[in-house]
Amino acid sequence: MRSNSAWRALAFVVVPAALAAQDPPPTPPVVTPTQATQAQAAAQAATGRTVSNADISAAIQNSGLTQAQIQARLRSAGYDPALADPFFGAAAGGAGGAGGAAGGAGGAAGGNAAEFAQALQRLGILSTPTDDAQVEETTRPSADRPSGRAGGVFGKDIFARATTVFDPVTSGPVDPAYRLGIGDQIQLVVTGQVELAYALELRRDGTVIVPQVGQISLAGLTMDAARTVLRTRMGRSYSGLNNGEARLDLSISGIRSNAVFVIGEVEAPGAYQVNALATVFHAIARAGGPTDRGSFRNIEVRRGNRVVQRLDLYDYLLRGDASGDVRLEQGDQIYVPLNTRVVAITGQVRRPRIFELRENEGFSDLLNFAGGLLASASVERVQIDRILPPERRAPGFERVKVDVDIKGQMDSLARVRLLDADIVQVFGIGDVRRNVVQVGGQVFQPGEFELRPGMTLGALITEAQGMLPWALADRVKVIRQLPLTGQTILHNVDATSPAGQGFLLEEFDSIEILDSRVAYPGGQFTVSGAVIAPRVFPYAQSVTLRDAIERAGGVREAAQRIEVYRRKVGAAYNDTTTIRFSFPVGQDFTRGNTLRDFVLERDDRVEVMSSPGFRSQKFVTVGGDFAYPGAYAITENTDRISDIVSRAGGTLPGAYPATFALVRGGRTVAIDFTGAMGGDRSQDVPLLAGDQLVISRDPRTVLVTGAVISPSLIRYQSGRSLRDYIELAGGPADNANLNKSTVQDPAGITRRVRRVALFFHASPDVISGSTITVPVKPESKTTAAEVWQRILTSTSALASIAIAYAAITR
């Protein structure tokens, strides 16, 4: 007897709403067991990939199914519902719980781990990889069978991939011919004069017990027969069933499981629990389908001591005919024998595969199985790669190739006997197209065209929508292949003449129509010099010098004359290489006839010369604390800083001469402003266009930077030395090189500490606005011993000098 919890899970799906509208029991949360479970091991074994408990937990959670629903589905599919227990809270509280649940599941499953993996796949809880590499590995034929060139054994891939195509319906009504058996659960409902609802299960003796009625035997009856028996027996107690005042309804709420055996050449032979609606297809799919050696055409269903059905899977796979797929009974055996004749067909067929042929089947059947020939198939011959029968073999002649000439008569293949392990090659037609000619170049529609009998060059050009305006129609090139020689010949055809229009074309002719713009290049002419837009122009006929000047935007105000340089062309050699023409530029020169009458030729160069006396104005910019800042023109090339400063009204009273800067090209030129204004010609430099003169106020600060403790801006105070400012910045750092410190005044002039004696240095003056930089000592590789050696050497040298000096002065 099934448990009440399982019955409620099944009744929730199939019983009337009035009976099923009760709240389901609380569902434990989905958890991940801490130890390995049978589900994990089985899934890894069945899918060939690493599957963790977390993967299975996530899959169960994503399915949205409760524990009761999953158990109900496992039971209806013929599996032990306890297999899912380790993944719900009640059984996964710890390592021990997980292990115990897994062990219980393993015991219930009888060690058949692959069954549970298939259950997870069938229920859609766990997905499996279906990539082509796995399918190819699954369907790879054995070494003594036709090779994988044919795409594998036909029908094998449908069993190799995870699919539910053969799964029986586990919910909803069953057909009237379904026969009840031990373990089936039925729902009996009486409505009308009396309201009754009973959930009944067929006991081991094949009976059900109906309250107020008694024991009724239903095993072996169809649904219609069982409905009649129940109405008759219950009519004795409830008269309304006899006079029509009450109605009896019978439905299946739980389908029993049958144990069947799949043996022979299947991927996973063994015993399987399947529900009573399962058919032969379902059992074979559960067993992984026939192996590469197994038969798809002669599957036997054995019941007791007799064969009740012979099944040909090709009926279903090729035509969708499942009429031979019988429903299985308890203890049925499905036997898949070895195949006896398999033939591969490759090449230009719609379904290149390895097919199994029966004894009376031949070439036409093989072509039908392969879906027929492709349009690109050749019907001249086929070739058979054959392993000779033992009685026909000789050393070195175990394998042969047999060409079958059919000459388009496919019926002639019926006389060819196909042997086991034959490989039939159907060839394709060639890529050569003989009835074509090709036209390219200067036509509106270039490409390949059909060559019709008597087709002429004029007709082909017409089909190509005619020539482009710049096509060279009088010298069309026709390139023709010479038969048998492998050579080509070129015909020059004048397509403007009647003879050229009627030039007959032959197959493989290639017609090329040239571009006059390439054959006769247009050339160019150049306008440069004192014009608005100097450039190179494409040459055109009848272009005058006036046209060229106008297309270049006209001449600039500096233009004085126009010179045209023309290449010399002649048969006799002389030293002249260029011919020069000169034209003055006057006030109304463009209105005269001279420029209008002079016609340019290809590759002429027009150069507009500037007047030597023309000078464009040049400006310098004055900014900062000048009396009149602004832009000032350089009147003569000899204008200097003092000249511009004087024209700018000099400096304002607050201007600090040390901050004066001359900026030229983005760089500052160090200038002593006081010296420049005092007559020092070396500082009062001549100015150039674009120069900038800037002066500002006294900043009254000194910037100390570099290798000091605290680089900072320090208030300027007269009388402070370089060392004073360094100390005010925190003093020198440990790696400071004080003897190479520099002072840069605001004008950009930089001075450094100078050595005045062996151990004495002189520092430059520091003025307001200066920048003091203390550099870092370079890393020294001299050791302490070397330093002391140098000191002793220096000391000895000084002592020697002192002794010599004393001896001289005595």
Short mmCIF file of N, CA, C and O in Angstrom, two decimals, residues 254-326:
data_model
loop_
_atom_site.label_atom_id
_atom_site.label_comp_id
_atom_site.label_asym_id
_atom_site.label_seq_id
_atom_site.Cartn_x
_atom_site.Cartn_y
_atom_site.Cartn_z
N GLY A 254 -3.15 7.08 -9.90
CA GLY A 254 -1.78 6.63 -9.71
C GLY A 254 -1.52 5.39 -10.53
O GLY A 254 -2.28 4.41 -10.44
N ILE A 255 -0.49 5.43 -11.36
CA ILE A 255 -0.22 4.32 -12.27
C ILE A 255 0.82 3.42 -11.63
O ILE A 255 1.82 3.88 -11.07
N ARG A 256 0.60 2.13 -11.74
CA ARG A 256 1.50 1.15 -11.14
C ARG A 256 2.82 1.13 -11.90
O ARG A 256 2.93 1.63 -13.01
N SER A 257 3.80 0.50 -11.30
CA SER A 257 5.09 0.30 -11.94
C SER A 257 5.23 -1.17 -12.31
O SER A 257 4.81 -2.06 -11.57
N ASN A 258 5.83 -1.39 -13.49
CA ASN A 258 6.15 -2.74 -13.94
C ASN A 258 7.65 -2.90 -14.02
O ASN A 258 8.38 -1.97 -14.38
N ALA A 259 8.12 -4.08 -13.70
CA ALA A 259 9.54 -4.40 -13.86
C ALA A 259 9.71 -5.09 -15.21
O ALA A 259 9.08 -6.12 -15.48
N VAL A 260 10.52 -4.51 -16.08
CA VAL A 260 10.80 -5.08 -17.40
C VAL A 260 12.30 -5.25 -17.53
O VAL A 260 13.09 -4.62 -16.80
N PHE A 261 12.70 -6.06 -18.49
CA PHE A 261 14.11 -6.36 -18.69
C PHE A 261 14.48 -6.01 -20.12
O PHE A 261 13.82 -6.45 -21.08
N VAL A 262 15.51 -5.17 -20.27
CA VAL A 262 16.04 -4.81 -21.59
C VAL A 262 17.40 -5.48 -21.72
O VAL A 262 18.33 -5.17 -20.95
N ILE A 263 17.49 -6.41 -22.64
CA ILE A 263 18.71 -7.21 -22.76
C ILE A 263 19.19 -7.17 -24.20
O ILE A 263 18.49 -6.71 -25.10
N GLY A 264 20.35 -7.71 -24.40
CA GLY A 264 20.94 -7.74 -25.74
C GLY A 264 21.85 -6.56 -25.98
O GLY A 264 22.50 -6.03 -25.06
N GLU A 265 21.88 -6.11 -27.22
CA GLU A 265 22.81 -5.06 -27.65
C GLU A 265 22.22 -3.68 -27.40
O GLU A 265 21.82 -2.96 -28.31
N VAL A 266 22.13 -3.28 -26.12
CA VAL A 266 21.74 -1.93 -25.73
C VAL A 266 22.87 -1.35 -24.88
O VAL A 266 23.71 -2.07 -24.34
N GLU A 267 22.87 -0.04 -24.76
CA GLU A 267 23.96 0.62 -24.06
C GLU A 267 23.98 0.27 -22.58
O GLU A 267 25.04 0.13 -21.99
N ALA A 268 22.81 0.13 -21.94
CA ALA A 268 22.76 -0.16 -20.51
C ALA A 268 21.73 -1.25 -20.27
O ALA A 268 20.60 -0.98 -19.83
N PRO A 269 22.05 -2.50 -20.58
CA PRO A 269 21.09 -3.58 -20.35
C PRO A 269 20.83 -3.77 -18.87
O PRO A 269 21.68 -3.50 -18.02
N GLY A 270 19.60 -4.27 -18.55
CA GLY A 270 19.28 -4.51 -17.15
C GLY A 270 17.79 -4.45 -16.92
O GLY A 270 16.98 -4.36 -17.86
N ALA A 271 17.41 -4.48 -15.62
CA ALA A 271 16.02 -4.41 -15.22
C ALA A 271 15.64 -2.95 -14.97
O ALA A 271 16.41 -2.19 -14.38
N TYR A 272 14.43 -2.58 -15.39
CA TYR A 272 13.97 -1.20 -15.26
C TYR A 272 12.57 -1.19 -14.69
O TYR A 272 11.73 -2.02 -15.06
N GLN A 273 12.33 -0.25 -13.81
CA GLN A 273 10.98 -0.01 -13.30
C GLN A 273 10.35 1.05 -14.19
O GLN A 273 10.80 2.19 -14.24
N VAL A 274 9.28 0.68 -14.88
CA VAL A 274 8.58 1.61 -15.75
C VAL A 274 7.11 1.59 -15.36
O VAL A 274 6.61 0.59 -14.84
N ASN A 275 6.41 2.69 -15.60
CA ASN A 275 4.99 2.67 -15.26
C ASN A 275 4.20 1.90 -16.29
O ASN A 275 4.70 1.56 -17.37
N ALA A 276 2.98 1.61 -15.97
CA ALA A 276 2.19 0.69 -16.78
C ALA A 276 1.82 1.26 -18.14
O ALA A 276 1.33 0.52 -19.00
N LEU A 277 2.02 2.54 -18.34
CA LEU A 277 1.75 3.13 -19.66
C LEU A 277 2.96 3.07 -20.57
O LEU A 277 2.87 3.44 -21.75
N ALA A 278 4.10 2.65 -20.04
CA ALA A 278 5.33 2.65 -20.83
C ALA A 278 5.24 1.63 -21.96
O ALA A 278 4.62 0.57 -21.83
N THR A 279 5.92 1.97 -23.07
CA THR A 279 5.95 1.11 -24.24
C THR A 279 7.39 0.66 -24.49
O THR A 279 8.31 0.98 -23.75
N VAL A 280 7.55 -0.08 -25.59
CA VAL A 280 8.88 -0.59 -25.93
C VAL A 280 9.85 0.57 -26.17
O VAL A 280 11.00 0.53 -25.74
N PHE A 281 9.40 1.61 -26.86
CA PHE A 281 10.27 2.76 -27.12
C PHE A 281 10.80 3.34 -25.82
O PHE A 281 11.97 3.69 -25.71
N HIS A 282 9.90 3.44 -24.82
CA HIS A 282 10.31 4.02 -23.55
C HIS A 282 11.39 3.18 -22.89
O HIS A 282 12.40 3.70 -22.41
N ALA A 283 11.21 1.88 -22.87
CA ALA A 283 12.19 1.01 -22.22
C ALA A 283 13.52 1.04 -22.94
O ALA A 283 14.59 1.07 -22.31
N ILE A 284 13.50 1.03 -24.29
CA ILE A 284 14.75 1.07 -25.04
C ILE A 284 15.47 2.40 -24.81
O ILE A 284 16.69 2.45 -24.67
N ALA A 285 14.70 3.49 -24.75
CA ALA A 285 15.32 4.79 -24.48
C ALA A 285 15.93 4.83 -23.10
O ALA A 285 17.01 5.40 -22.90
N ARG A 286 15.25 4.21 -22.10
CA ARG A 286 15.81 4.16 -20.76
C ARG A 286 17.13 3.41 -20.74
O ARG A 286 18.03 3.70 -19.95
N ALA A 287 17.26 2.41 -21.61
CA ALA A 287 18.48 1.61 -21.68
C ALA A 287 19.53 2.23 -22.58
O ALA A 287 20.56 1.60 -22.85
N GLY A 288 19.31 3.45 -23.08
CA GLY A 288 20.31 4.14 -23.89
C GLY A 288 20.26 3.82 -25.37
O GLY A 288 21.08 4.32 -26.13
N GLY A 289 19.28 3.00 -25.79
CA GLY A 289 19.17 2.66 -27.20
C GLY A 289 20.13 1.56 -27.61
O GLY A 289 21.03 1.16 -26.85
N PRO A 290 19.96 1.04 -28.81
CA PRO A 290 20.85 -0.02 -29.30
C PRO A 290 22.28 0.49 -29.42
O PRO A 290 22.53 1.67 -29.66
N THR A 291 23.22 -0.44 -29.27
CA THR A 291 24.62 -0.11 -29.48
C THR A 291 24.90 -0.04 -30.98
O THR A 291 24.03 -0.25 -31.81
N ASP A 292 26.16 0.25 -31.30
CA ASP A 292 26.54 0.28 -32.72
C ASP A 292 26.37 -1.09 -33.36
O ASP A 292 26.18 -1.18 -34.58
N ARG A 293 26.44 -2.13 -32.58
CA ARG A 293 26.27 -3.48 -33.11
C ARG A 293 24.83 -3.97 -33.02
O ARG A 293 24.50 -5.03 -33.53
N GLY A 294 23.98 -3.23 -32.30
CA GLY A 294 22.62 -3.67 -32.08
C GLY A 294 21.73 -3.43 -33.28
O GLY A 294 21.95 -2.56 -34.11
N SER A 295 20.67 -4.19 -33.35
CA SER A 295 19.73 -4.10 -34.45
C SER A 295 18.65 -3.08 -34.13
O SER A 295 18.10 -3.06 -33.02
N PHE A 296 18.33 -2.23 -35.11
CA PHE A 296 17.21 -1.31 -35.03
C PHE A 296 15.97 -1.89 -35.73
O PHE A 296 14.90 -1.33 -35.62
N ARG A 297 16.16 -3.02 -36.42
CA ARG A 297 15.11 -3.50 -37.33
C ARG A 297 14.40 -4.75 -36.83
O ARG A 297 13.38 -5.13 -37.40
N ASN A 298 14.91 -5.42 -35.80
CA ASN A 298 14.37 -6.71 -35.42
C ASN A 298 14.35 -6.85 -33.90
O ASN A 298 14.92 -7.77 -33.32
N ILE A 299 13.69 -5.92 -33.21
CA ILE A 299 13.63 -5.92 -31.75
C ILE A 299 12.44 -6.79 -31.32
O ILE A 299 11.33 -6.64 -31.82
N GLU A 300 12.70 -7.69 -30.39
CA GLU A 300 11.67 -8.64 -29.95
C GLU A 300 11.16 -8.25 -28.57
O GLU A 300 11.92 -7.87 -27.69
N VAL A 301 9.84 -8.38 -28.40
CA VAL A 301 9.19 -8.23 -27.10
C VAL A 301 8.71 -9.62 -26.68
O VAL A 301 7.84 -10.21 -27.33
N ARG A 302 9.29 -10.15 -25.62
CA ARG A 302 8.98 -11.51 -25.17
C ARG A 302 8.15 -11.44 -23.88
O ARG A 302 8.54 -10.77 -22.92
N ARG A 303 7.05 -12.15 -23.90
CA ARG A 303 6.15 -12.21 -22.74
C ARG A 303 5.89 -13.67 -22.44
O ARG A 303 5.29 -14.39 -23.24
N GLY A 304 6.40 -14.08 -21.29
CA GLY A 304 6.35 -15.50 -20.99
C GLY A 304 7.34 -16.24 -21.86
O GLY A 304 8.53 -15.93 -21.91
N ASN A 305 6.86 -17.24 -22.60
CA ASN A 305 7.75 -18.02 -23.46
C ASN A 305 7.50 -17.75 -24.94
O ASN A 305 7.87 -18.57 -25.79
N ARG A 306 6.88 -16.66 -25.25
CA ARG A 306 6.60 -16.40 -26.65
C ARG A 306 6.93 -14.94 -26.99
O ARG A 306 6.95 -14.07 -26.12
N VAL A 307 7.17 -14.71 -28.28
CA VAL A 307 7.44 -13.36 -28.79
C VAL A 307 6.11 -12.73 -29.17
O VAL A 307 5.40 -13.24 -30.06
N VAL A 308 5.73 -11.67 -28.47
CA VAL A 308 4.43 -11.04 -28.73
C VAL A 308 4.54 -9.90 -29.74
O VAL A 308 3.51 -9.45 -30.26
N GLN A 309 5.73 -9.43 -30.03
CA GLN A 309 5.86 -8.32 -30.97
C GLN A 309 7.29 -8.25 -31.49
O GLN A 309 8.24 -8.50 -30.74
N ARG A 310 7.40 -7.97 -32.79
CA ARG A 310 8.70 -7.66 -33.40
C ARG A 310 8.62 -6.21 -33.88
O ARG A 310 7.68 -5.84 -34.59
N LEU A 311 9.61 -5.43 -33.48
CA LEU A 311 9.55 -3.98 -33.68
C LEU A 311 10.67 -3.53 -34.62
O LEU A 311 11.82 -3.95 -34.46
N ASP A 312 10.32 -2.70 -35.58
CA ASP A 312 11.29 -2.08 -36.49
C ASP A 312 11.31 -0.59 -36.18
O ASP A 312 10.34 0.13 -36.46
N LEU A 313 12.39 -0.13 -35.56
CA LEU A 313 12.48 1.29 -35.19
C LEU A 313 12.48 2.21 -36.40
O LEU A 313 12.16 3.39 -36.28
N TYR A 314 12.87 1.71 -37.58
CA TYR A 314 12.88 2.56 -38.77
C TYR A 314 11.47 3.03 -39.13
O TYR A 314 11.31 4.09 -39.74
N ASP A 315 10.44 2.23 -38.79
CA ASP A 315 9.07 2.67 -39.06
C ASP A 315 8.79 3.99 -38.37
O ASP A 315 8.15 4.89 -38.94
N TYR A 316 9.28 4.13 -37.14
CA TYR A 316 9.06 5.37 -36.39
C TYR A 316 10.04 6.45 -36.81
O TYR A 316 9.65 7.61 -37.03
N LEU A 317 11.31 6.09 -36.96
CA LEU A 317 12.34 7.10 -37.22
C LEU A 317 12.20 7.71 -38.61
O LEU A 317 12.52 8.89 -38.82
N LEU A 318 11.74 6.93 -39.58
CA LEU A 318 11.65 7.42 -40.95
C LEU A 318 10.26 7.93 -41.31
O LEU A 318 10.11 8.86 -42.09
N ARG A 319 9.21 7.29 -40.74
CA ARG A 319 7.85 7.64 -41.14
C ARG A 319 6.98 8.10 -39.97
O ARG A 319 5.81 8.44 -40.18
N GLY A 320 7.51 8.07 -38.76
CA GLY A 320 6.70 8.46 -37.61
C GLY A 320 5.61 7.47 -37.27
O GLY A 320 4.64 7.81 -36.58
N ASP A 321 5.76 6.24 -37.73
CA ASP A 321 4.75 5.21 -37.50
C ASP A 321 5.08 4.47 -36.20
O ASP A 321 6.06 3.71 -36.14
N ALA A 322 4.27 4.68 -35.15
CA ALA A 322 4.49 4.04 -33.85
C ALA A 322 3.47 2.94 -33.59
O ALA A 322 3.25 2.56 -32.43
N SER A 323 2.86 2.41 -34.64
CA SER A 323 1.82 1.39 -34.45
C SER A 323 2.39 0.10 -33.86
O SER A 323 1.67 -0.65 -33.21
N GLY A 324 3.65 -0.19 -34.09
CA GLY A 324 4.24 -1.40 -33.55
C GLY A 324 4.73 -1.27 -32.12
O GLY A 324 5.24 -2.24 -31.55
N ASP A 325 4.60 -0.07 -31.54
CA ASP A 325 5.12 0.17 -30.19
C ASP A 325 4.07 -0.27 -29.17
O ASP A 325 3.15 0.48 -28.84
N VAL A 326 4.18 -1.49 -28.66
CA VAL A 326 3.17 -2.05 -27.76
C VAL A 326 3.44 -1.64 -26.33
O VAL A 326 4.57 -1.30 -25.95
#
